[in-house]
PDB file of C-alpha atoms in Angstrom:
ATOM      1  CA  MET A   1       0.000   0.000   0.000  1.00 68.00           C
ATOM      2  CA  LYS A   2       2.846   2.371   0.857  1.00 85.00           C
ATOM      3  CA  LEU A   3       4.531   1.688  -2.495  1.00 89.00           C
ATOM      4  CA  ALA A   4       1.258   2.316  -4.352  1.00 77.00           C
ATOM      5  CA  ARG A   5       0.892   5.688  -2.632  1.00 83.00           C
ATOM      6  CA  GLN A   6       4.479   6.591  -3.556  1.00 90.00           C
ATOM      7  CA  VAL A   7       3.901   5.644  -7.198  1.00 87.00           C
ATOM      8  CA  SER A   8       0.691   7.705  -7.229  1.00 83.00           C
ATOM      9  CA  ALA A   9       2.530  10.699  -5.751  1.00 88.00           C
ATOM     10  CA  VAL A  10       5.244  10.496  -8.435  1.00 92.00           C
ATOM     11  CA  ALA A  11       2.592  10.160 -11.157  1.00 89.00           C
ATOM     12  CA  ARG A  12       0.699  13.224  -9.855  1.00 90.00           C
ATOM     13  CA  ALA A  13       3.963  15.194  -9.714  1.00 93.00           C
ATOM     14  CA  HIS A  14       4.404  14.476 -13.425  1.00 94.00           C
ATOM     15  CA  GLY A  15       0.836  15.482 -14.268  1.00 92.00           C
ATOM     16  CA  ALA A  16      -0.538  11.992 -14.761  1.00 90.00           C
ATOM     17  CA  VAL A  17      -4.204  11.641 -13.887  1.00 83.00           C
ATOM     18  CA  ALA A  18      -5.663   8.282 -12.903  1.00 75.00           C
ATOM     19  CA  ASP A  19      -8.671   7.148 -14.936  1.00 75.00           C
ATOM     20  CA  ARG A  20     -10.606   5.453 -12.153  1.00 62.00           C
ATOM     21  CA  ALA A  21     -13.436   4.650 -14.568  1.00 64.00           C
ATOM     22  CA  ALA A  22     -11.126   2.282 -16.467  1.00 69.00           C
ATOM     23  CA  VAL A  23     -10.458   0.070 -13.447  1.00 60.00           C
ATOM     24  CA  HIS A  24     -12.786  -2.515 -11.985  1.00 60.00           C
ATOM     25  CA  GLU A  25     -12.868  -5.967 -10.510  1.00 66.00           C
ATOM     26  CA  VAL A  26     -15.446  -8.625 -11.224  1.00 66.00           C
ATOM     27  CA  GLN A  27     -16.000 -11.332  -8.649  1.00 78.00           C
ATOM     28  CA  PHE A  28     -18.284 -14.302  -9.121  1.00 85.00           C
ATOM     29  CA  ALA A  29     -20.089 -15.414  -5.989  1.00 80.00           C
ATOM     30  CA  ILE A  30     -21.265 -19.010  -6.088  1.00 85.00           C
ATOM     31  CA  ALA A  31     -23.880 -19.703  -3.435  1.00 81.00           C
ATOM     32  CA  ALA A  32     -24.199 -23.192  -1.998  1.00 84.00           C
ATOM     33  CA  LYS A  33     -25.315 -24.890   1.182  1.00 83.00           C
ATOM     34  CA  PRO A  34     -22.339 -25.158   3.577  1.00 84.00           C
ATOM     35  CA  ASP A  35     -22.013 -28.933   3.093  1.00 86.00           C
ATOM     36  CA  THR A  36     -21.862 -28.603  -0.709  1.00 86.00           C
ATOM     37  CA  ILE A  37     -19.292 -25.815  -1.064  1.00 86.00           C
ATOM     38  CA  ASP A  38     -16.602 -27.080  -3.436  1.00 89.00           C
ATOM     39  CA  VAL A  39     -13.841 -24.478  -3.460  1.00 92.00           C
ATOM     40  CA  GLY A  40     -11.331 -27.202  -4.465  1.00 94.00           C
ATOM     41  CA  PHE A  41     -13.426 -28.083  -7.522  1.00 94.00           C
ATOM     42  CA  TRP A  42     -13.588 -24.460  -8.658  1.00 93.00           C
ATOM     43  CA  ARG A  43      -9.862 -23.948  -8.115  1.00 95.00           C
ATOM     44  CA  ALA A  44      -9.100 -27.083 -10.135  1.00 96.00           C
ATOM     45  CA  VAL A  45     -11.444 -26.433 -13.045  1.00 93.00           C
ATOM     46  CA  LEU A  46     -10.410 -22.770 -13.391  1.00 93.00           C
ATOM     47  CA  GLY A  47      -6.696 -23.355 -12.738  1.00 94.00           C
ATOM     48  CA  TYR A  48      -6.933 -20.900  -9.837  1.00 96.00           C
ATOM     49  CA  ALA A  49      -5.123 -20.689  -6.514  1.00 96.00           C
ATOM     50  CA  PRO A  50      -6.343 -20.013  -2.978  1.00 94.00           C
ATOM     51  CA  MET A  51      -6.073 -16.564  -1.444  1.00 90.00           C
ATOM     52  CA  SER A  52      -8.228 -17.491   1.538  1.00 90.00           C
ATOM     53  CA  ASP A  53     -10.289 -20.534   2.530  1.00 91.00           C
ATOM     54  CA  ASP A  54     -13.432 -19.445   0.686  1.00 89.00           C
ATOM     55  CA  ASN A  55     -12.139 -18.208  -2.658  1.00 90.00           C
ATOM     56  CA  ALA A  56     -10.207 -18.939  -5.822  1.00 93.00           C
ATOM     57  CA  VAL A  57      -8.014 -16.381  -7.598  1.00 94.00           C
ATOM     58  CA  ASP A  58      -6.358 -16.328 -10.994  1.00 94.00           C
ATOM     59  CA  PRO A  59      -2.609 -16.723 -10.320  1.00 94.00           C
ATOM     60  CA  LEU A  60      -1.913 -14.547 -13.390  1.00 93.00           C
ATOM     61  CA  GLY A  61      -4.300 -11.819 -12.244  1.00 89.00           C
ATOM     62  CA  HIS A  62      -6.310 -11.807 -15.480  1.00 89.00           C
ATOM     63  CA  GLY A  63      -9.545 -13.509 -14.468  1.00 88.00           C
ATOM     64  CA  SER A  64     -12.222 -12.746 -11.956  1.00 88.00           C
ATOM     65  CA  THR A  65     -12.055 -13.912  -8.367  1.00 88.00           C
ATOM     66  CA  VAL A  66     -14.487 -16.674  -7.440  1.00 88.00           C
ATOM     67  CA  TRP A  67     -15.956 -16.550  -3.950  1.00 86.00           C
ATOM     68  CA  LEU A  68     -17.895 -19.447  -2.457  1.00 85.00           C
ATOM     69  CA  GLN A  69     -20.738 -17.982  -0.423  1.00 82.00           C
ATOM     70  CA  PRO A  70     -22.317 -20.198   2.230  1.00 84.00           C
ATOM     71  CA  LEU A  71     -26.073 -20.135   1.788  1.00 80.00           C
ATOM     72  CA  ASP A  72     -28.246 -20.190   4.897  1.00 81.00           C
ATOM     73  CA  GLU A  73     -29.590 -23.735   5.342  1.00 80.00           C
ATOM     74  CA  ALA A  74     -33.136 -22.361   5.666  1.00 83.00           C
ATOM     75  CA  LYS A  75     -32.888 -20.327   2.451  1.00 77.00           C
ATOM     76  CA  PRO A  76     -33.893 -22.111  -0.767  1.00 74.00           C
ATOM     77  CA  LEU A  77     -31.456 -22.091  -3.676  1.00 69.00           C
ATOM     78  CA  ARG A  78     -33.592 -20.420  -6.361  1.00 64.00           C
ATOM     79  CA  HIS A  79     -31.124 -19.757  -9.113  1.00 61.00           C
ATOM     80  CA  ALA A  80     -28.899 -21.621 -11.488  1.00 61.00           C
ATOM     81  CA  MET A  81     -25.670 -20.516 -13.076  1.00 68.00           C
ATOM     82  CA  HIS A  82     -22.817 -21.887 -15.072  1.00 72.00           C
ATOM     83  CA  VAL A  83     -19.400 -20.691 -16.119  1.00 85.00           C
ATOM     84  CA  ASP A  84     -17.805 -21.222 -19.527  1.00 83.00           C
ATOM     85  CA  VAL A  85     -14.044 -21.804 -19.618  1.00 88.00           C
ATOM     86  CA  SER A  86     -12.357 -21.982 -23.050  1.00 84.00           C
ATOM     87  CA  LEU A  87      -8.711 -22.930 -23.328  1.00 87.00           C
ATOM     88  CA  ALA A  88      -6.139 -24.930 -25.298  1.00 86.00           C
ATOM     89  CA  ARG A  89      -7.056 -28.592 -25.774  1.00 84.00           C
ATOM     90  CA  GLU A  90      -4.201 -29.953 -23.648  1.00 84.00           C
ATOM     91  CA  GLN A  91      -5.102 -27.517 -20.884  1.00 86.00           C
ATOM     92  CA  ALA A  92      -8.801 -28.413 -21.136  1.00 89.00           C
ATOM     93  CA  GLU A  93      -7.988 -32.098 -20.729  1.00 91.00           C
ATOM     94  CA  GLU A  94      -5.770 -31.371 -17.696  1.00 90.00           C
ATOM     95  CA  ARG A  95      -8.435 -29.138 -16.120  1.00 91.00           C
ATOM     96  CA  PHE A  96     -11.098 -31.792 -16.726  1.00 95.00           C
ATOM     97  CA  ALA A  97      -8.995 -34.432 -14.970  1.00 96.00           C
ATOM     98  CA  ALA A  98      -8.193 -32.081 -12.070  1.00 95.00           C
ATOM     99  CA  ALA A  99     -11.842 -31.060 -11.658  1.00 95.00           C
ATOM    100  CA  VAL A 100     -13.035 -34.681 -11.581  1.00 97.00           C
ATOM    101  CA  ALA A 101     -10.275 -35.549  -9.102  1.00 97.00           C
ATOM    102  CA  ALA A 102     -11.462 -32.617  -6.958  1.00 96.00           C
ATOM    103  CA  GLY A 103     -14.970 -34.082  -6.785  1.00 95.00           C
ATOM    104  CA  GLY A 104     -16.565 -32.681  -9.913  1.00 95.00           C
ATOM    105  CA  ARG A 105     -19.455 -34.603 -11.455  1.00 95.00           C
ATOM    106  CA  VAL A 106     -19.533 -35.127 -15.230  1.00 97.00           C
ATOM    107  CA  VAL A 107     -22.894 -33.942 -16.597  1.00 94.00           C
ATOM    108  CA  GLU A 108     -22.031 -34.218 -20.318  1.00 94.00           C
ATOM    109  CA  ASP A 109     -18.911 -35.757 -21.821  1.00 96.00           C
ATOM    110  CA  ASN A 110     -18.113 -34.518 -25.327  1.00 95.00           C
ATOM    111  CA  GLY A 111     -14.370 -34.825 -24.754  1.00 92.00           C
ATOM    112  CA  PRO A 112     -11.913 -33.884 -25.901  1.00 91.00           C
ATOM    113  CA  ALA A 113     -13.898 -30.967 -27.373  1.00 92.00           C
ATOM    114  CA  SER A 114     -15.931 -30.129 -24.270  1.00 92.00           C
ATOM    115  CA  TRP A 115     -17.234 -31.314 -20.924  1.00 95.00           C
ATOM    116  CA  LEU A 116     -20.052 -30.039 -18.741  1.00 92.00           C
ATOM    117  CA  LEU A 117     -19.197 -30.518 -15.062  1.00 93.00           C
ATOM    118  CA  ALA A 118     -21.012 -29.718 -11.827  1.00 92.00           C
ATOM    119  CA  ASP A 119     -19.989 -29.218  -8.231  1.00 90.00           C
ATOM    120  CA  ARG A 120     -21.900 -30.855  -5.368  1.00 88.00           C
ATOM    121  CA  ALA A 121     -24.369 -27.946  -5.217  1.00 86.00           C
ATOM    122  CA  GLY A 122     -25.212 -28.361  -8.919  1.00 86.00           C
ATOM    123  CA  ASN A 123     -23.360 -25.252 -10.163  1.00 86.00           C
ATOM    124  CA  LYS A 124     -22.061 -26.009 -13.636  1.00 88.00           C
ATOM    125  CA  VAL A 125     -19.001 -25.215 -15.700  1.00 90.00           C
ATOM    126  CA  CYS A 126     -18.464 -25.986 -19.367  1.00 89.00           C
ATOM    127  CA  LEU A 127     -14.847 -26.714 -20.281  1.00 90.00           C
ATOM    128  CA  THR A 128     -14.330 -26.191 -24.013  1.00 89.00           C
ATOM    129  CA  ALA A 129     -11.144 -26.747 -25.981  1.00 88.00           C
ATOM    130  CA  TRP A 130     -10.226 -24.094 -28.526  1.00 82.00           C
ATOM    131  CA  PRO A 131     -10.965 -25.302 -32.064  1.00 77.00           C
ATOM    132  CA  ASP A 132      -7.368 -24.696 -33.159  1.00 65.00           C
ATOM    133  CA  GLY A 133      -6.682 -28.163 -34.497  1.00 50.00           C
ATOM    134  CA  ALA A 134      -4.302 -29.043 -31.686  1.00 46.00           C
TER     135      ALA A 134
END
């Protein structure tokens, strides 16, 4: 934080103006009952790393953070969502294997072109290999 303030001070001294409208962060919150939260599955399928116990972050800093939100046991889960992940074929195959090893359930198997997987709460992710002939 101190370094960031120093960099900002130097930038201001040189007349640079920050465009705060050009900066944002997108975080996906995946709600699930506490006994069906699968942070390991989401880390594996996205190729993400832990930052804390309840999230998954892109180690390269390009993708959105994924946060696993515990849903109150008394509250009904009234929504459905899925995430699409497109990547190189060899990476898709590795992610598929890692996600299954982390407890993911195969919903549709169209491998090696694509797979539809779900975590224990039923949240889905479609892994699709780029159609680059590899």
